[in-house]
PDB file of C-alpha atoms in Angstrom:
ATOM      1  CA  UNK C   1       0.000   0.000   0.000  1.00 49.00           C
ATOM      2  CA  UNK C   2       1.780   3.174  -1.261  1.00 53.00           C
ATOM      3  CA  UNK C   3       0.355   6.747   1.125  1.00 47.00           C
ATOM      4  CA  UNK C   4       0.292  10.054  -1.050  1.00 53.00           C
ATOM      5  CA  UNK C   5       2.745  12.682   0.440  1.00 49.00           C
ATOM      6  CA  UNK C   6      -0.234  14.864   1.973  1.00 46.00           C
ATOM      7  CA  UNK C   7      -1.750  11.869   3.141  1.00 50.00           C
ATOM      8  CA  UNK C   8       1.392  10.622   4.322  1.00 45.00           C
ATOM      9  CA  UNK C   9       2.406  13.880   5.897  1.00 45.00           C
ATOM     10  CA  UNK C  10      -1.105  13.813   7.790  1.00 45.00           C
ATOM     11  CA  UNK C  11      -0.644  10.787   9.502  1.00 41.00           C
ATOM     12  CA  UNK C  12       2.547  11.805  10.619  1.00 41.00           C
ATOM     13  CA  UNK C  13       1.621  15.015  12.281  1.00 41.00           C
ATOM     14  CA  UNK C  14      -1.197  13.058  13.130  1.00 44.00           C
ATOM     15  CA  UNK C  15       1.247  10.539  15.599  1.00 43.00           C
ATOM     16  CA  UNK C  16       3.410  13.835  16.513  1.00 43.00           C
ATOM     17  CA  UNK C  17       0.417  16.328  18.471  1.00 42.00           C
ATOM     18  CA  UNK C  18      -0.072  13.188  20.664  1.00 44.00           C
ATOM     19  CA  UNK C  19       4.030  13.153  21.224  1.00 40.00           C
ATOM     20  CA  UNK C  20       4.351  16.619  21.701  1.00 44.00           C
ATOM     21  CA  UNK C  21       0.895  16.334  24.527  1.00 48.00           C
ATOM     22  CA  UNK C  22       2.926  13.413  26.107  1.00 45.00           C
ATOM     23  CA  UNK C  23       6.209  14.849  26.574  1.00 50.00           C
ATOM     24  CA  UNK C  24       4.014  18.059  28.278  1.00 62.00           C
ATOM     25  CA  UNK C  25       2.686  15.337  30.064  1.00 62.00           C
ATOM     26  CA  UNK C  26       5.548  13.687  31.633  1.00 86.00           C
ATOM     27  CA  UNK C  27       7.000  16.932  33.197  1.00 93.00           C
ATOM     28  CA  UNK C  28       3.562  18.415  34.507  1.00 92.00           C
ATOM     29  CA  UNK C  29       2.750  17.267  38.198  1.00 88.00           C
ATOM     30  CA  UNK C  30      -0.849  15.835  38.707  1.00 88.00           C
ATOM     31  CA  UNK C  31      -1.960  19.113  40.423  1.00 85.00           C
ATOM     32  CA  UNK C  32      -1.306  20.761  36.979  1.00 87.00           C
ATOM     33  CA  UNK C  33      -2.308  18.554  34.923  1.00 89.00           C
ATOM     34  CA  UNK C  34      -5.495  18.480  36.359  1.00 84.00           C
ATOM     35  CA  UNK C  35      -5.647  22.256  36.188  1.00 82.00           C
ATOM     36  CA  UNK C  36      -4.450  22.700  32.757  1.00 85.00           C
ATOM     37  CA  UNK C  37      -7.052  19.890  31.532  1.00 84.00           C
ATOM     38  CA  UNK C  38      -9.949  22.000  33.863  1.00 81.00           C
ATOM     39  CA  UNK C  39      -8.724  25.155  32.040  1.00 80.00           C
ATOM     40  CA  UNK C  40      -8.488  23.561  28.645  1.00 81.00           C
ATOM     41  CA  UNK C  41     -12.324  22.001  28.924  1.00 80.00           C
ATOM     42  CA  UNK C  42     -13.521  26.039  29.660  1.00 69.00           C
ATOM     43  CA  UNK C  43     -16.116  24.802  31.382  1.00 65.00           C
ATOM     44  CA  UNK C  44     -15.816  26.458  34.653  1.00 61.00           C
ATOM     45  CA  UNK C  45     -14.594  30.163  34.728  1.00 61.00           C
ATOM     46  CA  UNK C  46     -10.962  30.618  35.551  1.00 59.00           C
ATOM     47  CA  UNK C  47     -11.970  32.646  38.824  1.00 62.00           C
ATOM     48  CA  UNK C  48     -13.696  29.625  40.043  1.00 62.00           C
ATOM     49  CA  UNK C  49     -10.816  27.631  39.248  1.00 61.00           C
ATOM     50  CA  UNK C  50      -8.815  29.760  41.252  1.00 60.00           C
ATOM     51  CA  UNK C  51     -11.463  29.499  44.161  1.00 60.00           C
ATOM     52  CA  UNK C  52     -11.054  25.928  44.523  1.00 60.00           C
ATOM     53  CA  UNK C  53      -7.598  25.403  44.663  1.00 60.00           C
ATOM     54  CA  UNK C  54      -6.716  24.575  41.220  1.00 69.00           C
ATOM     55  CA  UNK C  55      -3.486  26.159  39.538  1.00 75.00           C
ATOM     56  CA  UNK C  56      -4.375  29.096  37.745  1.00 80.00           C
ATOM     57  CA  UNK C  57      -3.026  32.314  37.754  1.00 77.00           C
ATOM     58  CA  UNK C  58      -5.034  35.525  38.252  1.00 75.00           C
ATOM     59  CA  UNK C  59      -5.018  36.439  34.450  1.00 77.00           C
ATOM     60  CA  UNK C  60      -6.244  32.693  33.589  1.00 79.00           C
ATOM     61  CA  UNK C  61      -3.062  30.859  33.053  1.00 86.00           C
ATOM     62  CA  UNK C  62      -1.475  28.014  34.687  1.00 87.00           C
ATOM     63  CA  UNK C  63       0.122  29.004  37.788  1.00 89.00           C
ATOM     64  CA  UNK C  64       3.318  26.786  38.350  1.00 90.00           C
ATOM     65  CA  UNK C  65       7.310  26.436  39.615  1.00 92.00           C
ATOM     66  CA  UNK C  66       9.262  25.257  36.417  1.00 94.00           C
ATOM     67  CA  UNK C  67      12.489  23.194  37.289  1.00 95.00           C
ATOM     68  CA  UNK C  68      15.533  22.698  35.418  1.00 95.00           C
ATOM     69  CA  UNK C  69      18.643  24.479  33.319  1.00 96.00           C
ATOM     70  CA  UNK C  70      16.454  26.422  31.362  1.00 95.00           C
ATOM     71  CA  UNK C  71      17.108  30.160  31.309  1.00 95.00           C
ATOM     72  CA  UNK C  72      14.608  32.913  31.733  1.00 95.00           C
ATOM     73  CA  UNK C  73      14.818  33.957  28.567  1.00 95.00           C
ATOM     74  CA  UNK C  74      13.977  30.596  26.580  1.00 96.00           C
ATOM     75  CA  UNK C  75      10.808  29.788  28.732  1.00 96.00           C
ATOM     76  CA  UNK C  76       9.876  33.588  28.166  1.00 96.00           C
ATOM     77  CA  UNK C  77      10.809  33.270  24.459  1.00 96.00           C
ATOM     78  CA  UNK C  78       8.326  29.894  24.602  1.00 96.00           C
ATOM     79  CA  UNK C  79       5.545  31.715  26.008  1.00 95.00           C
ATOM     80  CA  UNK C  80       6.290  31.570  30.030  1.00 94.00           C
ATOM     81  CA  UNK C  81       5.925  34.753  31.809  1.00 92.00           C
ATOM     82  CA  UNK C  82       8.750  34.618  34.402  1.00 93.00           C
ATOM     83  CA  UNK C  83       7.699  36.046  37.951  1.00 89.00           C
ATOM     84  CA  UNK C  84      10.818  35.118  39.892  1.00 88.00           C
ATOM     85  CA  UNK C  85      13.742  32.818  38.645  1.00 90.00           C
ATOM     86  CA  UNK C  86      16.740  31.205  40.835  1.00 89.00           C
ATOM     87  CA  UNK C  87      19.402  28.465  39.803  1.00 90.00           C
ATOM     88  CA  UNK C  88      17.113  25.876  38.591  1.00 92.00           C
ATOM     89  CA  UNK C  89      13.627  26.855  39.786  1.00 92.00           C
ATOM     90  CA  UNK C  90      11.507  29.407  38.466  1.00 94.00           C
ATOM     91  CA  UNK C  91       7.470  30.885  39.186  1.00 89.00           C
ATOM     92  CA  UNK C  92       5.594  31.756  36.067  1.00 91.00           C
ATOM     93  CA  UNK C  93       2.501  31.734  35.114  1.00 89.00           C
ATOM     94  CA  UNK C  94       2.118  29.850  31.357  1.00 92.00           C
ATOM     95  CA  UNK C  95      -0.906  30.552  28.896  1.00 92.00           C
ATOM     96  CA  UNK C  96      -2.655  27.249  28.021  1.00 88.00           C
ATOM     97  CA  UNK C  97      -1.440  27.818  24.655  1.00 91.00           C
ATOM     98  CA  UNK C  98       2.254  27.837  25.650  1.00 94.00           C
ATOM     99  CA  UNK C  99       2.013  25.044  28.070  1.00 93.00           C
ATOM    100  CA  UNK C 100       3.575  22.440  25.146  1.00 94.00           C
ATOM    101  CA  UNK C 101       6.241  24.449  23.929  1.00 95.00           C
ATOM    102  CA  UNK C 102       7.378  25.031  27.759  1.00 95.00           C
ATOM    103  CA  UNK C 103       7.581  21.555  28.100  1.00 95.00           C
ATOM    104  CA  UNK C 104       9.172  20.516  25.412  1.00 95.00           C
ATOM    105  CA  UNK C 105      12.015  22.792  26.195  1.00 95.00           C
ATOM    106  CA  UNK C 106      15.366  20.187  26.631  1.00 94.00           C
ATOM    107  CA  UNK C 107      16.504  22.251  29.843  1.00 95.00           C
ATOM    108  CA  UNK C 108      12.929  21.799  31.783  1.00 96.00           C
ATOM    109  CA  UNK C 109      12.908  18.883  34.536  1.00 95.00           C
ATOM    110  CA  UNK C 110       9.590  19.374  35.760  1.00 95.00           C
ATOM    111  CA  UNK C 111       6.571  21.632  35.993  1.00 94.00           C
ATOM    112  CA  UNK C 112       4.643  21.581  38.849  1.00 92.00           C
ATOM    113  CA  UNK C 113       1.524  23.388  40.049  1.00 89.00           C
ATOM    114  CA  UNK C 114       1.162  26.221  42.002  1.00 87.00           C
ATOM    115  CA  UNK C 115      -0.577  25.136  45.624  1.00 80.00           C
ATOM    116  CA  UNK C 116      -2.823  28.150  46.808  1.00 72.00           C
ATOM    117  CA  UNK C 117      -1.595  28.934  50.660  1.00 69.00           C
ATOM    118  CA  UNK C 118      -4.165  29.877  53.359  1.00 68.00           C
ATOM    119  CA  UNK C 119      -3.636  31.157  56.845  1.00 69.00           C
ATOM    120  CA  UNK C 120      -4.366  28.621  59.315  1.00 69.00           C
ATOM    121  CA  UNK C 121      -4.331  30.912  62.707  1.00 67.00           C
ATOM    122  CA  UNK C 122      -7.215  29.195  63.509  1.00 68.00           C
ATOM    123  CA  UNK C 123      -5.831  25.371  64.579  1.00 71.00           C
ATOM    124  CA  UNK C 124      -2.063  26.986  64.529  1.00 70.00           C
ATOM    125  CA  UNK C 125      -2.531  29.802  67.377  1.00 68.00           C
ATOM    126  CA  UNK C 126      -4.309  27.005  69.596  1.00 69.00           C
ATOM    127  CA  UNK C 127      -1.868  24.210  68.860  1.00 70.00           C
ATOM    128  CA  UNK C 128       1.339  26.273  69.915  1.00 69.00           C
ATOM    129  CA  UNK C 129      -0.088  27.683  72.625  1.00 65.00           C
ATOM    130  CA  UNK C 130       0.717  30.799  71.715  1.00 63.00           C
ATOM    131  CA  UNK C 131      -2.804  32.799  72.746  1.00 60.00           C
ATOM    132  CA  UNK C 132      -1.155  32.121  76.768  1.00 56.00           C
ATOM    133  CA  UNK C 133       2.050  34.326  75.623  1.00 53.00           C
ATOM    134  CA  UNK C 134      -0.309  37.682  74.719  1.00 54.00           C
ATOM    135  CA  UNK C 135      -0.898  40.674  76.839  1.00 58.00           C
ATOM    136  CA  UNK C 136       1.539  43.264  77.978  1.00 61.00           C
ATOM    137  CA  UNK C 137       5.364  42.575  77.122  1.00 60.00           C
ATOM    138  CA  UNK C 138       7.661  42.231  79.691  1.00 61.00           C
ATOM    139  CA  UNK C 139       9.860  44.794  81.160  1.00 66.00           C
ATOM    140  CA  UNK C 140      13.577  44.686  80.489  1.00 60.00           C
ATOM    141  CA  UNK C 141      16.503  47.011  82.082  1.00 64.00           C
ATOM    142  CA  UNK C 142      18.571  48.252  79.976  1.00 66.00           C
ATOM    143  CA  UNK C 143      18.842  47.185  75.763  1.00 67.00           C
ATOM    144  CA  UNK C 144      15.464  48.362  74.071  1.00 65.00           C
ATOM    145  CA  UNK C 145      16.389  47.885  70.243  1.00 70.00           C
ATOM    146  CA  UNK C 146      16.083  51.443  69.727  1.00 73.00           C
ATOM    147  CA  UNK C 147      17.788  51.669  65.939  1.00 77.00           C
ATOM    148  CA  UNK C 148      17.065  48.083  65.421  1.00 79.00           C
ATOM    149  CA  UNK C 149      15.014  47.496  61.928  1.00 79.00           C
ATOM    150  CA  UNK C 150      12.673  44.279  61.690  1.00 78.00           C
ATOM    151  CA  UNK C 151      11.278  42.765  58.577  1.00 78.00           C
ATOM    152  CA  UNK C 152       8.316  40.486  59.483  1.00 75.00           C
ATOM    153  CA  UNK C 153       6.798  38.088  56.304  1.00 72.00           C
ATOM    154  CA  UNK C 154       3.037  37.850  57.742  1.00 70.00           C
ATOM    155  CA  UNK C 155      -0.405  38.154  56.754  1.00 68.00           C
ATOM    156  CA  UNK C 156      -3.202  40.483  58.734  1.00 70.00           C
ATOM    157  CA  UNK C 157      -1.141  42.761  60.009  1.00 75.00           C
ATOM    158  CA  UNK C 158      -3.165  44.917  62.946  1.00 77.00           C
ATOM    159  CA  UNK C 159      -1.958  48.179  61.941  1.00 75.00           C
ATOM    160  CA  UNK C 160      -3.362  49.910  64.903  1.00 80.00           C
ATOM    161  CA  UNK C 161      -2.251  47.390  67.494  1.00 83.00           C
ATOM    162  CA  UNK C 162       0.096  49.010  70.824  1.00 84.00           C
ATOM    163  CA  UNK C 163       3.149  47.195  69.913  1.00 81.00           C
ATOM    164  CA  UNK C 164       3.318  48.850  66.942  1.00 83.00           C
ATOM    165  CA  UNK C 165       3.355  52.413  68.329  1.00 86.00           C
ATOM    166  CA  UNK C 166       6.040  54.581  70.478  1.00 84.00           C
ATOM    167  CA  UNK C 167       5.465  55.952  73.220  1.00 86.00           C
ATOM    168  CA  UNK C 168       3.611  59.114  71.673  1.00 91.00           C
ATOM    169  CA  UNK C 169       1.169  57.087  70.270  1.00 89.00           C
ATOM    170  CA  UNK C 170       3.066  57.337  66.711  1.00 89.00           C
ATOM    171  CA  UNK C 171       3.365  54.165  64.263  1.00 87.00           C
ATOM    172  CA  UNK C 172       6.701  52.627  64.454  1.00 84.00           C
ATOM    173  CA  UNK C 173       6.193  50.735  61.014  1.00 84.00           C
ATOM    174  CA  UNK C 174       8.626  52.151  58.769  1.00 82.00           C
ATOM    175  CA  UNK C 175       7.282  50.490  55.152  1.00 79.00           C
ATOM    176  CA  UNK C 176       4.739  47.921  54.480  1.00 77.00           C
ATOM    177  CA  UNK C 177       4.625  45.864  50.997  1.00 75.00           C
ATOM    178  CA  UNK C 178       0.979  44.343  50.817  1.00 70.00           C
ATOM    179  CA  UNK C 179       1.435  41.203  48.078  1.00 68.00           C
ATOM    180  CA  UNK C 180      -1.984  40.686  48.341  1.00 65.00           C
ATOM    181  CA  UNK C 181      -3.240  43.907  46.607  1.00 64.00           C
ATOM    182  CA  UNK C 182      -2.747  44.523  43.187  1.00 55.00           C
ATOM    183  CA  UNK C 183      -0.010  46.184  41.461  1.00 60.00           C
ATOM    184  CA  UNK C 184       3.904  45.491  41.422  1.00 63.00           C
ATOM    185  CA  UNK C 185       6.119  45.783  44.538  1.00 65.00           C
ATOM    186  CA  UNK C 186       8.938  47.445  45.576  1.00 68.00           C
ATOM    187  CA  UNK C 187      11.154  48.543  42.652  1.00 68.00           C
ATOM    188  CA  UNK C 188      13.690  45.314  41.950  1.00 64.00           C
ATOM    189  CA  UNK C 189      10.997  42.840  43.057  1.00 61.00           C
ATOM    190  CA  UNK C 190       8.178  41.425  40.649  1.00 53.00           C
TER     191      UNK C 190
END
């Protein structure tokens, strides 16, 4: 049985797609895969997506850490938009169109998806113990930390709270970078 070229050229991008889906395949985790398929079937909105705890980014892409020796620019180049990168691990968020050609870049290991984070103060503040330890500070003689600057990585913040004020009644937070709102942060972060 002799193919005609088209017909011969169909079947074999025919047996590549499937390939190119597989090798996507073998370096996405389960918790994007299942997100990517859940954004690809456009059934539910991405916002509800988002709700319950798939992978997807704000702007409707997949929401993931990329491992490997790729560089920044050849995922951006593939379609990856590159929040932060270090030596072998990158965030990005990755259109569903772009998800294959990410993938089948030589220098990615593995892409997995992004796992939303919520505050558990609620079973975390009981379990430590840590609601005995509040009330007034103690007293110490002496070293005060007067020129001492703090950065603190926390969520709900009581702006208004005593330990956050001098003794005039004045805030003694110097700067405070919400990640939560939109917008960008601080210039040099993204």
């Amino acid at each position: 049985m002799r193919l005609r070229p088209l017909r011969a050229a169909s079947l074999l991008l025919f047996l590549l797609i499937p390939l190119a889906a597989a090798a996507a395949d073998g370096k996405l985790d389960a918790r994007a895969r299942t997100a990517l398929a859940r954004l690809r079937s456009s059934a539910i909105p991405s916002a509800a997506l988002r709700r319950s705890g798939a992978s997807v980014a704000p702007d409707g892409a997949l929401d993931v850490f990329i491992r490997g020796s790729v560089s920044r620019s050849e995922l951006e180049a593939a379609g990856a938009r590159v929040r932060t990168a270090m030596p072998g691990l990158f965030t990005a968020s990755i259109p569903v169109s772009a998800v294959d050609r990410v993938a089948a870049l030589t220098g990615v290991v593995a892409i997995r998806g992004g796992a939303p984070c919520q505050p558990e103060l609620n079973t975390s503040v009981a379990t430590t113990g840590a609601q005995y330890l509040r009330g007034a500070g103690p007293t110490f003689a002496g070293l005060n930390g007067q020129g001492v600057l703090v950065g603190i990585v926390d969520s709900g913040v009581d702006y208004g709270h005593a330990d956050f004020k001098d003794a005039a009644g004045h805030t003694r937070i110097v700067s405070i970078w919400d990640q939560v709102a939109s917008g960008s942060g601080p210039p040099g972060y993204y």
